[in-house]
Amino acid sequence: MQKLVDGIHEFQRNYFSQDQKLFETLADGQNPLALFITCSDSRINPNYLTQTKPGELFILRTAGNIVPSYGTVHGGEAATIEYAVSALKVKDIIICGHSHCGAMAGLLDPNLVQEMPAVKSYLEHAESTRRIVNENYSHLTDPQKRLILTVEENVLVQIKSLKTHPSVAAAVSRGELKLHAWVYKFETGEVYNFNPDVGQYVPLGNVAISDVNMDHTLPPI
């Protein structure tokens, strides 16, 4: 706890004074560039990763970057998404998975979350991911390759779930909102974007490729 307190003091002494005008403008409201949906994992820092400042990202963090389908959960996820799209008018939504995801490991091996009923229940919103991996990639036995494949598939499954939210569906249909599927490998700093034209993840270029059609078949591994 002392490290956190010391950090606040350093922020107030050094960083706040350097960007005081920026922080003062935040009192007037927010106009974020995008809604960034990612995992609660402490190893991911969305602003650090994207080099964005306060006010530039609207962030939603959930276990396994899971987005429950609209109406299945009466919680903060749906409210956050709706507010970002309807009130803040974000133009892009990114769902970003990551390497070595504990939630996806628990999805593959339920024994890991057996004593955590809330986590186990929440992972049911990724059941389609588990079935895709188990039924379509049974030949893939290497644990690390199987885990990163699960991470990749889960981001696409959650994109489909995101589309069940009425505010998202309406904005996408008007051409006012684009959806992006990213996977971040924190041990290398690489970020991959799903390219629907080739049906697989590719290194993120200067311009993110938008969600045109997330239906896909990943190539055999």
Tab-separated table of C-alpha atoms in Angstrom:
chain	number	residue	atom	x	y	z
A	1	MET	CA	0.000	0.000	0.000
A	2	GLN	CA	2.848	2.373	0.769
A	3	LYS	CA	4.047	2.070	-2.841
A	4	LEU	CA	0.650	3.302	-4.022
A	5	VAL	CA	0.663	6.231	-1.611
A	6	ASP	CA	4.203	7.165	-2.634
A	7	GLY	CA	3.102	6.993	-6.263
A	8	ILE	CA	0.254	9.423	-5.648
A	9	HIS	CA	2.622	11.886	-4.028
A	10	GLU	CA	5.031	11.609	-6.957
A	11	PHE	CA	2.137	12.115	-9.383
A	12	GLN	CA	1.018	15.243	-7.577
A	13	ARG	CA	4.537	16.679	-7.305
A	14	ASN	CA	5.791	15.906	-10.803
A	15	TYR	CA	3.309	14.624	-13.370
A	16	PHE	CA	0.252	16.708	-12.478
A	17	SER	CA	2.179	19.954	-12.599
A	18	GLN	CA	3.593	19.097	-16.031
A	19	ASP	CA	0.149	18.415	-17.501
A	20	GLN	CA	-1.974	20.658	-15.312
A	21	LYS	CA	-3.741	22.294	-18.262
A	22	LEU	CA	-4.729	18.853	-19.576
A	23	PHE	CA	-6.165	17.811	-16.221
A	24	GLU	CA	-8.049	21.083	-15.920
A	25	THR	CA	-9.738	20.467	-19.292
A	26	LEU	CA	-10.931	17.060	-18.058
A	27	ALA	CA	-13.321	18.856	-15.737
A	28	ASP	CA	-15.255	20.029	-18.800
A	29	GLY	CA	-16.162	16.477	-19.868
A	30	GLN	CA	-14.756	13.646	-21.932
A	31	ASN	CA	-14.493	12.868	-25.614
A	32	PRO	CA	-12.664	9.532	-25.843
A	33	LEU	CA	-11.282	8.185	-29.102
A	34	ALA	CA	-12.456	4.632	-28.475
A	35	LEU	CA	-13.932	2.119	-26.074
A	36	PHE	CA	-11.129	-0.275	-25.112
A	37	ILE	CA	-12.365	-3.595	-23.711
A	38	THR	CA	-9.662	-5.757	-22.208
A	39	CYS	CA	-8.894	-8.207	-19.426
A	40	SER	CA	-8.641	-7.257	-15.755
A	41	ASP	CA	-5.129	-8.751	-15.754
A	42	SER	CA	-2.707	-6.433	-13.946
A	43	ARG	CA	-0.066	-6.919	-16.654
A	44	ILE	CA	-2.068	-4.874	-19.162
A	45	ASN	CA	-2.146	-1.081	-19.066
A	46	PRO	CA	-4.311	0.171	-21.978
A	47	ASN	CA	-3.065	3.758	-21.817
A	48	TYR	CA	0.567	2.687	-21.557
A	49	LEU	CA	0.128	0.223	-24.420
A	50	THR	CA	-1.527	2.747	-26.747
A	51	GLN	CA	0.385	5.780	-25.449
A	52	THR	CA	-2.834	7.675	-24.817
A	53	LYS	CA	-3.511	10.374	-22.258
A	54	PRO	CA	-6.305	10.678	-19.687
A	55	GLY	CA	-9.599	11.278	-21.496
A	56	GLU	CA	-8.592	9.520	-24.717
A	57	LEU	CA	-9.736	5.973	-23.860
A	58	PHE	CA	-12.991	4.788	-22.311
A	59	ILE	CA	-11.956	1.508	-20.685
A	60	LEU	CA	-13.932	-1.592	-19.727
A	61	ARG	CA	-12.044	-4.378	-17.969
A	62	THR	CA	-13.509	-7.806	-17.317
A	63	ALA	CA	-12.123	-11.273	-16.620
A	64	GLY	CA	-10.964	-12.680	-19.947
A	65	ASN	CA	-12.194	-9.519	-21.762
A	66	ILE	CA	-15.578	-11.221	-21.796
A	67	VAL	CA	-18.609	-9.302	-23.064
A	68	PRO	CA	-21.822	-11.042	-21.974
A	69	SER	CA	-24.535	-11.051	-24.613
A	70	TYR	CA	-27.112	-8.308	-24.155
A	71	GLY	CA	-29.703	-9.163	-21.506
A	72	THR	CA	-27.883	-12.151	-20.015
A	73	VAL	CA	-26.247	-10.146	-17.231
A	74	HIS	CA	-27.637	-7.097	-15.472
A	75	GLY	CA	-24.299	-5.550	-14.671
A	76	GLY	CA	-21.878	-2.832	-15.543
A	77	GLU	CA	-20.702	-4.244	-18.864
A	78	ALA	CA	-23.861	-3.418	-20.818
A	79	ALA	CA	-24.155	0.005	-19.175
A	80	THR	CA	-20.550	0.876	-19.998
A	81	ILE	CA	-20.918	-0.184	-23.633
A	82	GLU	CA	-24.209	1.661	-24.064
A	83	TYR	CA	-22.844	4.849	-22.526
A	84	ALA	CA	-19.725	4.751	-24.688
A	85	VAL	CA	-21.731	4.368	-27.897
A	86	SER	CA	-24.893	6.348	-27.184
A	87	ALA	CA	-23.604	9.165	-24.982
A	88	LEU	CA	-19.914	9.507	-25.834
A	89	LYS	CA	-20.331	8.575	-29.520
A	90	VAL	CA	-17.097	6.607	-29.745
A	91	LYS	CA	-16.178	5.684	-33.313
A	92	ASP	CA	-14.245	2.520	-32.500
A	93	ILE	CA	-14.487	-0.363	-30.061
A	94	ILE	CA	-11.472	-2.584	-29.485
A	95	ILE	CA	-11.609	-5.930	-27.726
A	96	CYS	CA	-8.071	-6.820	-26.722
A	97	GLY	CA	-7.080	-10.250	-25.450
A	98	HIS	CA	-3.611	-11.078	-24.210
A	99	SER	CA	-1.073	-13.864	-23.910
A	100	HIS	CA	-0.921	-16.079	-20.804
A	101	CYS	CA	-4.520	-15.220	-19.868
A	102	GLY	CA	-5.528	-16.849	-16.585
A	103	ALA	CA	-9.223	-16.659	-17.429
A	104	MET	CA	-8.705	-18.551	-20.687
A	105	ALA	CA	-6.555	-21.105	-18.866
A	106	GLY	CA	-9.473	-21.606	-16.477
A	107	LEU	CA	-11.828	-21.956	-19.414
A	108	LEU	CA	-9.707	-24.784	-20.819
A	109	ASP	CA	-9.228	-26.449	-17.422
A	110	PRO	CA	-12.264	-25.928	-15.138
A	111	ASN	CA	-10.347	-27.488	-12.236
A	112	LEU	CA	-8.337	-24.266	-11.995
A	113	VAL	CA	-11.471	-22.299	-11.056
A	114	GLN	CA	-13.390	-25.017	-9.218
A	115	GLU	CA	-13.067	-23.179	-5.902
A	116	MET	CA	-14.005	-19.816	-7.442
A	117	PRO	CA	-17.729	-20.102	-8.242
A	118	ALA	CA	-18.113	-16.501	-9.406
A	119	VAL	CA	-15.234	-16.862	-11.870
A	120	LYS	CA	-16.509	-20.244	-13.047
A	121	SER	CA	-19.971	-18.791	-13.652
A	122	TYR	CA	-18.625	-15.768	-15.529
A	123	LEU	CA	-16.565	-17.987	-17.822
A	124	GLU	CA	-19.800	-19.553	-19.061
A	125	HIS	CA	-20.097	-16.477	-21.273
A	126	ALA	CA	-17.103	-17.869	-23.159
A	127	GLU	CA	-18.536	-21.359	-23.582
A	128	SER	CA	-18.591	-20.937	-27.359
A	129	THR	CA	-14.854	-20.300	-27.243
A	130	ARG	CA	-14.267	-23.515	-25.301
A	131	ARG	CA	-16.376	-25.553	-27.708
A	132	ILE	CA	-14.658	-24.083	-30.783
A	133	VAL	CA	-11.228	-24.981	-29.421
A	134	ASN	CA	-12.139	-28.417	-28.085
A	135	GLU	CA	-14.125	-29.557	-31.126
A	136	ASN	CA	-12.170	-27.927	-33.945
A	137	TYR	CA	-8.615	-28.023	-32.622
A	138	SER	CA	-8.410	-31.348	-30.794
A	139	HIS	CA	-5.169	-32.058	-32.676
A	140	LEU	CA	-3.479	-29.081	-31.005
A	141	THR	CA	-1.971	-30.507	-27.807
A	142	ASP	CA	0.852	-28.077	-27.010
A	143	PRO	CA	-0.443	-26.180	-23.924
A	144	GLN	CA	0.953	-22.763	-24.877
A	145	LYS	CA	-0.225	-22.912	-28.485
A	146	ARG	CA	-3.620	-24.111	-27.319
A	147	LEU	CA	-3.877	-21.249	-24.844
A	148	ILE	CA	-2.977	-18.494	-27.337
A	149	LEU	CA	-5.403	-20.003	-29.849
A	150	THR	CA	-8.093	-19.866	-27.174
A	151	VAL	CA	-7.254	-16.216	-26.512
A	152	GLU	CA	-7.537	-15.436	-30.233
A	153	GLU	CA	-10.805	-17.292	-30.686
A	154	ASN	CA	-12.285	-15.740	-27.569
A	155	VAL	CA	-11.749	-12.188	-28.834
A	156	LEU	CA	-13.738	-13.052	-31.968
A	157	VAL	CA	-16.466	-14.744	-29.935
A	158	GLN	CA	-16.745	-11.645	-27.756
A	159	ILE	CA	-16.940	-9.411	-30.843
A	160	LYS	CA	-20.027	-11.381	-31.876
A	161	SER	CA	-21.447	-11.013	-28.382
A	162	LEU	CA	-20.752	-7.271	-28.533
A	163	LYS	CA	-22.918	-7.056	-31.653
A	164	THR	CA	-25.949	-8.271	-29.652
A	165	HIS	CA	-25.951	-4.964	-27.757
A	166	PRO	CA	-28.589	-2.759	-29.440
A	167	SER	CA	-26.565	0.453	-29.309
A	168	VAL	CA	-23.634	-1.295	-30.987
A	169	ALA	CA	-25.760	-3.024	-33.624
A	170	ALA	CA	-27.483	0.229	-34.559
A	171	ALA	CA	-24.271	2.266	-34.755
A	172	VAL	CA	-22.489	-0.406	-36.805
A	173	SER	CA	-25.405	-0.585	-39.231
A	174	ARG	CA	-25.241	3.205	-39.691
A	175	GLY	CA	-21.541	2.979	-40.443
A	176	GLU	CA	-20.712	5.128	-37.429
A	177	LEU	CA	-18.915	2.472	-35.400
A	178	LYS	CA	-16.106	0.055	-36.204
A	179	LEU	CA	-15.117	-3.008	-34.190
A	180	HIS	CA	-11.564	-4.288	-33.839
A	181	ALA	CA	-10.172	-7.574	-32.518
A	182	TRP	CA	-6.693	-7.335	-31.003
A	183	VAL	CA	-4.379	-9.739	-29.200
A	184	TYR	CA	-1.476	-8.358	-27.162
A	185	LYS	CA	1.602	-10.432	-26.319
A	186	PHE	CA	2.962	-8.608	-23.312
A	187	GLU	CA	6.252	-10.539	-23.247
A	188	THR	CA	7.201	-9.208	-26.702
A	189	GLY	CA	5.162	-6.001	-26.929
A	190	GLU	CA	3.532	-7.218	-30.156
A	191	VAL	CA	-0.111	-6.488	-30.953
A	192	TYR	CA	-2.027	-8.467	-33.565
A	193	ASN	CA	-5.204	-7.381	-35.318
A	194	PHE	CA	-7.713	-9.783	-36.859
A	195	ASN	CA	-7.817	-9.214	-40.605
A	196	PRO	CA	-11.142	-10.495	-41.988
A	197	ASP	CA	-9.804	-10.421	-45.542
A	198	VAL	CA	-7.274	-13.161	-44.788
A	199	GLY	CA	-9.151	-14.780	-41.894
A	200	GLN	CA	-6.364	-14.548	-39.348
A	201	TYR	CA	-4.471	-12.285	-36.985
A	202	VAL	CA	-1.686	-10.182	-38.465
A	203	PRO	CA	0.749	-7.708	-36.866
A	204	LEU	CA	-0.954	-4.397	-36.251
A	205	GLY	CA	-0.019	-1.889	-38.960
A	206	ASN	CA	-0.293	1.865	-39.031
A	207	VAL	CA	-4.034	1.652	-39.689
A	208	ALA	CA	-6.184	-0.842	-37.805
A	209	ILE	CA	-8.400	-2.929	-40.059
A	210	SER	CA	-12.029	-2.582	-39.086
A	211	ASP	CA	-14.550	-5.318	-38.498
A	212	VAL	CA	-15.966	-6.125	-41.924
A	213	ASN	CA	-16.938	-9.703	-41.311
A	214	MET	CA	-15.748	-11.574	-38.257
A	215	ASP	CA	-16.928	-14.940	-39.592
A	216	HIS	CA	-13.765	-16.881	-40.169
A	217	THR	CA	-11.912	-20.126	-40.198
A	218	LEU	CA	-8.461	-19.928	-38.715
A	219	PRO	CA	-5.823	-21.843	-40.645
A	220	PRO	CA	-4.697	-25.234	-39.261
A	221	ILE	CA	-1.881	-25.049	-36.747
